[in-house]
Coordinates of C-alpha atoms in Angstrom, one line a residue:
M1 CA 0.1 0.1 0.1
L2 CA 2.6 2.7 0.9
V3 CA 4.9 1.4 -1.8
S4 CA 2.1 2.0 -4.3
L5 CA 1.0 5.6 -2.7
Y6 CA 4.8 6.8 -3.1
R7 CA 4.0 7.3 -6.7
F8 CA 2.4 10.3 -6.0
K9 CA 4.8 13.0 -6.7
N10 CA 3.9 15.2 -3.4
K11 CA 7.0 15.9 -1.3
F12 CA 5.0 16.0 1.9
T13 CA 3.4 12.4 1.1
R14 CA 6.7 11.0 0.4
K15 CA 8.4 12.3 3.4
L16 CA 5.7 10.9 5.7
I17 CA 6.0 7.7 4.1
Y18 CA 9.5 7.5 4.5
R19 CA 9.4 8.5 7.9
Y20 CA 6.5 5.8 8.9
L21 CA 8.9 3.2 7.2
V22 CA 12.1 4.2 8.9
K23 CA 10.1 4.1 12.1
Y24 CA 8.0 1.2 11.8
D25 CA 9.5 -1.0 9.1
G26 CA 13.0 -1.7 10.4
G27 CA 14.6 1.8 9.5
E28 CA 17.0 2.5 6.7
M29 CA 19.1 -0.6 7.8
W30 CA 16.4 -3.4 7.3
S31 CA 13.2 -2.0 5.8
K32 CA 12.4 -4.0 2.8
K33 CA 9.6 -1.7 1.6
L34 CA 12.2 1.3 1.7
R35 CA 14.4 -0.8 -0.7
Q36 CA 11.1 -1.6 -3.0
I37 CA 10.6 2.2 -3.3
Y38 CA 14.3 3.0 -4.1
K39 CA 14.1 0.2 -6.8
K40 CA 10.7 1.0 -8.5
Y41 CA 10.9 4.8 -8.3
Y42 CA 14.5 5.5 -8.5
N43 CA 16.0 2.5 -10.1
I44 CA 18.5 2.1 -7.2
E45 CA 19.3 -1.2 -5.7
I46 CA 20.2 -1.3 -2.1
G47 CA 21.2 -4.4 0.0
I48 CA 19.9 -5.3 3.2
G49 CA 22.2 -3.8 6.2
T50 CA 23.0 -0.8 4.2
Y51 CA 22.2 3.0 5.7
G52 CA 22.6 6.8 5.3
Y53 CA 21.9 6.8 1.7
N54 CA 19.9 9.7 0.0
F55 CA 17.9 9.8 -3.2
G56 CA 19.7 12.9 -4.4
G57 CA 23.1 11.6 -4.4
F58 CA 22.7 8.4 -6.2
P59 CA 21.7 8.4 -10.0
A60 CA 19.3 6.0 -11.6
G61 CA 21.1 2.4 -12.3
T62 CA 23.2 2.5 -9.2
Q63 CA 23.8 -0.7 -7.3
I64 CA 24.6 -1.1 -3.7
G65 CA 25.8 -4.2 -1.7
K66 CA 24.7 -5.0 1.8
Y67 CA 26.1 -3.8 5.1
C68 CA 27.5 -0.6 3.7
S69 CA 27.8 2.8 5.8
L70 CA 27.2 5.9 3.5
A71 CA 27.7 9.2 5.2
S72 CA 25.7 12.3 4.0
Y73 CA 26.4 14.3 0.8
I74 CA 27.8 11.8 -1.4
T75 CA 27.8 12.9 -4.9
V76 CA 27.9 10.4 -7.9
I77 CA 28.4 12.3 -11.3
N78 CA 27.8 9.5 -14.0
V79 CA 28.5 11.7 -17.3
N80 CA 30.5 14.6 -18.1
H81 CA 30.0 17.4 -20.5
T82 CA 31.1 16.9 -23.7
M83 CA 35.0 17.9 -24.2
T84 CA 35.7 16.9 -27.7
T85 CA 32.9 19.1 -29.4
I86 CA 33.2 22.6 -30.3
T87 CA 31.6 23.6 -26.9
T88 CA 30.9 22.3 -23.5
H89 CA 27.5 23.9 -23.3
P90 CA 24.7 21.4 -22.7
Y91 CA 22.8 22.7 -25.6
L92 CA 24.5 20.1 -27.5
F93 CA 23.4 17.1 -25.1
N94 CA 20.6 17.8 -22.8
P95 CA 17.3 17.9 -23.9
V96 CA 16.0 20.3 -21.4
V97 CA 17.6 23.1 -23.2
G98 CA 15.4 22.7 -26.0
F99 CA 17.9 22.1 -28.9
I100 CA 17.9 18.4 -29.3
K101 CA 15.6 15.6 -28.4
S102 CA 17.7 13.1 -26.7
D103 CA 21.2 13.1 -24.7
F104 CA 23.8 11.0 -26.7
R105 CA 26.3 10.4 -24.0
T106 CA 26.9 7.3 -22.3
K107 CA 26.1 7.4 -18.5
T108 CA 28.3 5.0 -16.1
K109 CA 26.4 2.8 -13.9
L110 CA 28.0 2.5 -10.5
S111 CA 28.2 -0.9 -8.6
I112 CA 29.2 -0.5 -5.0
G113 CA 30.3 -3.6 -3.4
N114 CA 29.2 -5.0 0.2
D115 CA 30.7 -3.6 3.6
V116 CA 31.8 -0.4 1.8
W117 CA 32.3 2.9 4.1
I118 CA 32.0 6.0 2.1
G119 CA 32.9 9.1 4.1
Q120 CA 31.1 12.4 4.1
N121 CA 31.3 14.9 1.0
T122 CA 32.7 12.1 -1.3
I123 CA 32.6 12.9 -4.9
I124 CA 32.6 10.0 -7.4
L125 CA 33.2 10.7 -11.0
P126 CA 32.1 9.1 -14.2
K127 CA 35.3 7.1 -14.7
V128 CA 34.2 5.1 -11.5
S129 CA 32.0 2.0 -12.3
K130 CA 33.0 -0.2 -9.3
I131 CA 33.8 0.0 -5.8
G132 CA 35.1 -3.3 -4.1
N133 CA 34.1 -5.0 -1.3
G134 CA 34.9 -3.8 2.0
A135 CA 36.6 -0.5 0.6
I136 CA 36.8 2.3 2.8
I137 CA 36.7 6.1 0.9
G138 CA 37.8 8.9 3.2
A139 CA 35.8 12.1 3.9
G140 CA 36.1 14.6 1.3
S141 CA 37.7 12.7 -1.2
V142 CA 37.2 12.9 -5.2
V143 CA 37.3 9.4 -6.6
T144 CA 38.5 9.3 -10.3
K145 CA 38.9 5.6 -10.9
N146 CA 37.5 2.2 -9.5
V147 CA 38.2 1.2 -5.7
E148 CA 40.0 -2.4 -5.2
P149 CA 38.5 -4.4 -2.6
Y150 CA 39.3 -3.8 1.1
S151 CA 41.3 -0.8 -0.1
I152 CA 41.6 2.4 1.8
V153 CA 41.6 5.5 -0.4
A154 CA 41.4 9.4 0.2
G155 CA 42.2 12.6 -1.1
N156 CA 41.6 14.8 -4.2
P157 CA 42.0 12.9 -6.4
A158 CA 41.7 9.9 -4.2
N159 CA 44.9 7.7 -3.7
L160 CA 45.4 4.4 -2.2
I161 CA 46.5 4.8 1.3
G162 CA 46.6 1.0 2.1
Y163 CA 44.6 -2.2 2.7
R164 CA 42.3 -3.1 5.5
F165 CA 44.0 -6.5 5.5
D166 CA 47.1 -8.8 3.6
R167 CA 45.9 -10.0 0.3
E168 CA 45.6 -13.8 1.6
T169 CA 43.0 -12.4 4.3
I170 CA 41.2 -10.2 1.7
M171 CA 41.1 -13.2 -0.9
K172 CA 39.5 -15.5 2.3
L173 CA 37.0 -12.8 2.9
E174 CA 36.1 -12.5 -0.8
E175 CA 35.6 -16.3 -0.8
I176 CA 33.6 -16.5 2.5
K177 CA 31.1 -13.7 1.6
W178 CA 29.8 -13.2 5.1
W179 CA 27.5 -10.6 3.7
D180 CA 25.3 -13.3 2.4
F181 CA 25.0 -15.0 5.8
E182 CA 21.2 -15.2 7.4
L183 CA 20.8 -12.3 9.5
D184 CA 20.1 -14.7 12.6
Y185 CA 23.6 -16.4 12.2
I186 CA 25.2 -13.0 12.1
K187 CA 23.1 -11.7 15.4
N188 CA 24.1 -15.2 17.4
N189 CA 27.7 -14.8 16.4
L190 CA 28.6 -11.4 17.0
N191 CA 31.7 -12.6 18.8
K192 CA 33.3 -14.0 15.7
F193 CA 33.4 -10.8 13.9
Y194 CA 35.5 -8.8 16.1
D195 CA 38.8 -10.5 15.1
V196 CA 39.4 -11.4 11.4
S197 CA 41.9 -14.4 12.1
T198 CA 39.5 -16.0 14.5
F199 CA 36.6 -15.6 12.1
I200 CA 38.3 -17.0 9.2
A201 CA 39.4 -19.9 11.2
E202 CA 36.1 -20.8 12.6
I203 CA 34.2 -20.2 9.6
K204 CA 36.2 -22.7 7.8
N205 CA 35.7 -25.3 10.8
E206 CA 32.2 -25.1 10.3

């Protein structure tokens, strides 16, 4: 019912629905109905456990994995002005200006992995199509290229600071894919998630 009502493009109504679902349907992290709304009306896929996202920052076609932590004011720019044409002015490519009927530019579709943390005021530019699982992007970064799994990047432009774990550990975590575990299992085994070596060893023994 609420998902259907969201089709009415009334800011007040949409805000009420959003607030209701946040309060009574598990909040941003767990609400299935909020995820249905993002998918149906914004063409944005958001995995369970992910929180902090906002409509304005992510363009249609974006895929966001599970258990991501997304700070405020993240901007994803999925297409640039043309640079090889006589002018960079949008009358050449933006139908809103009224000179042309359709935009000929190719827009990037961004895929954000699982367990990704993106800091406040991050800008993600059109050349970025993938942010790997477990990656961390520091606040205020300008990301100009794809981000590897479990890497830490920051700055303008964002540069590699390091990795959260060694290569062998990263490979094992990618293989285990803990984000696909049942939620009840995670709740009942939180003690395993505090130390990566213990986690990997115990999971492999199960």
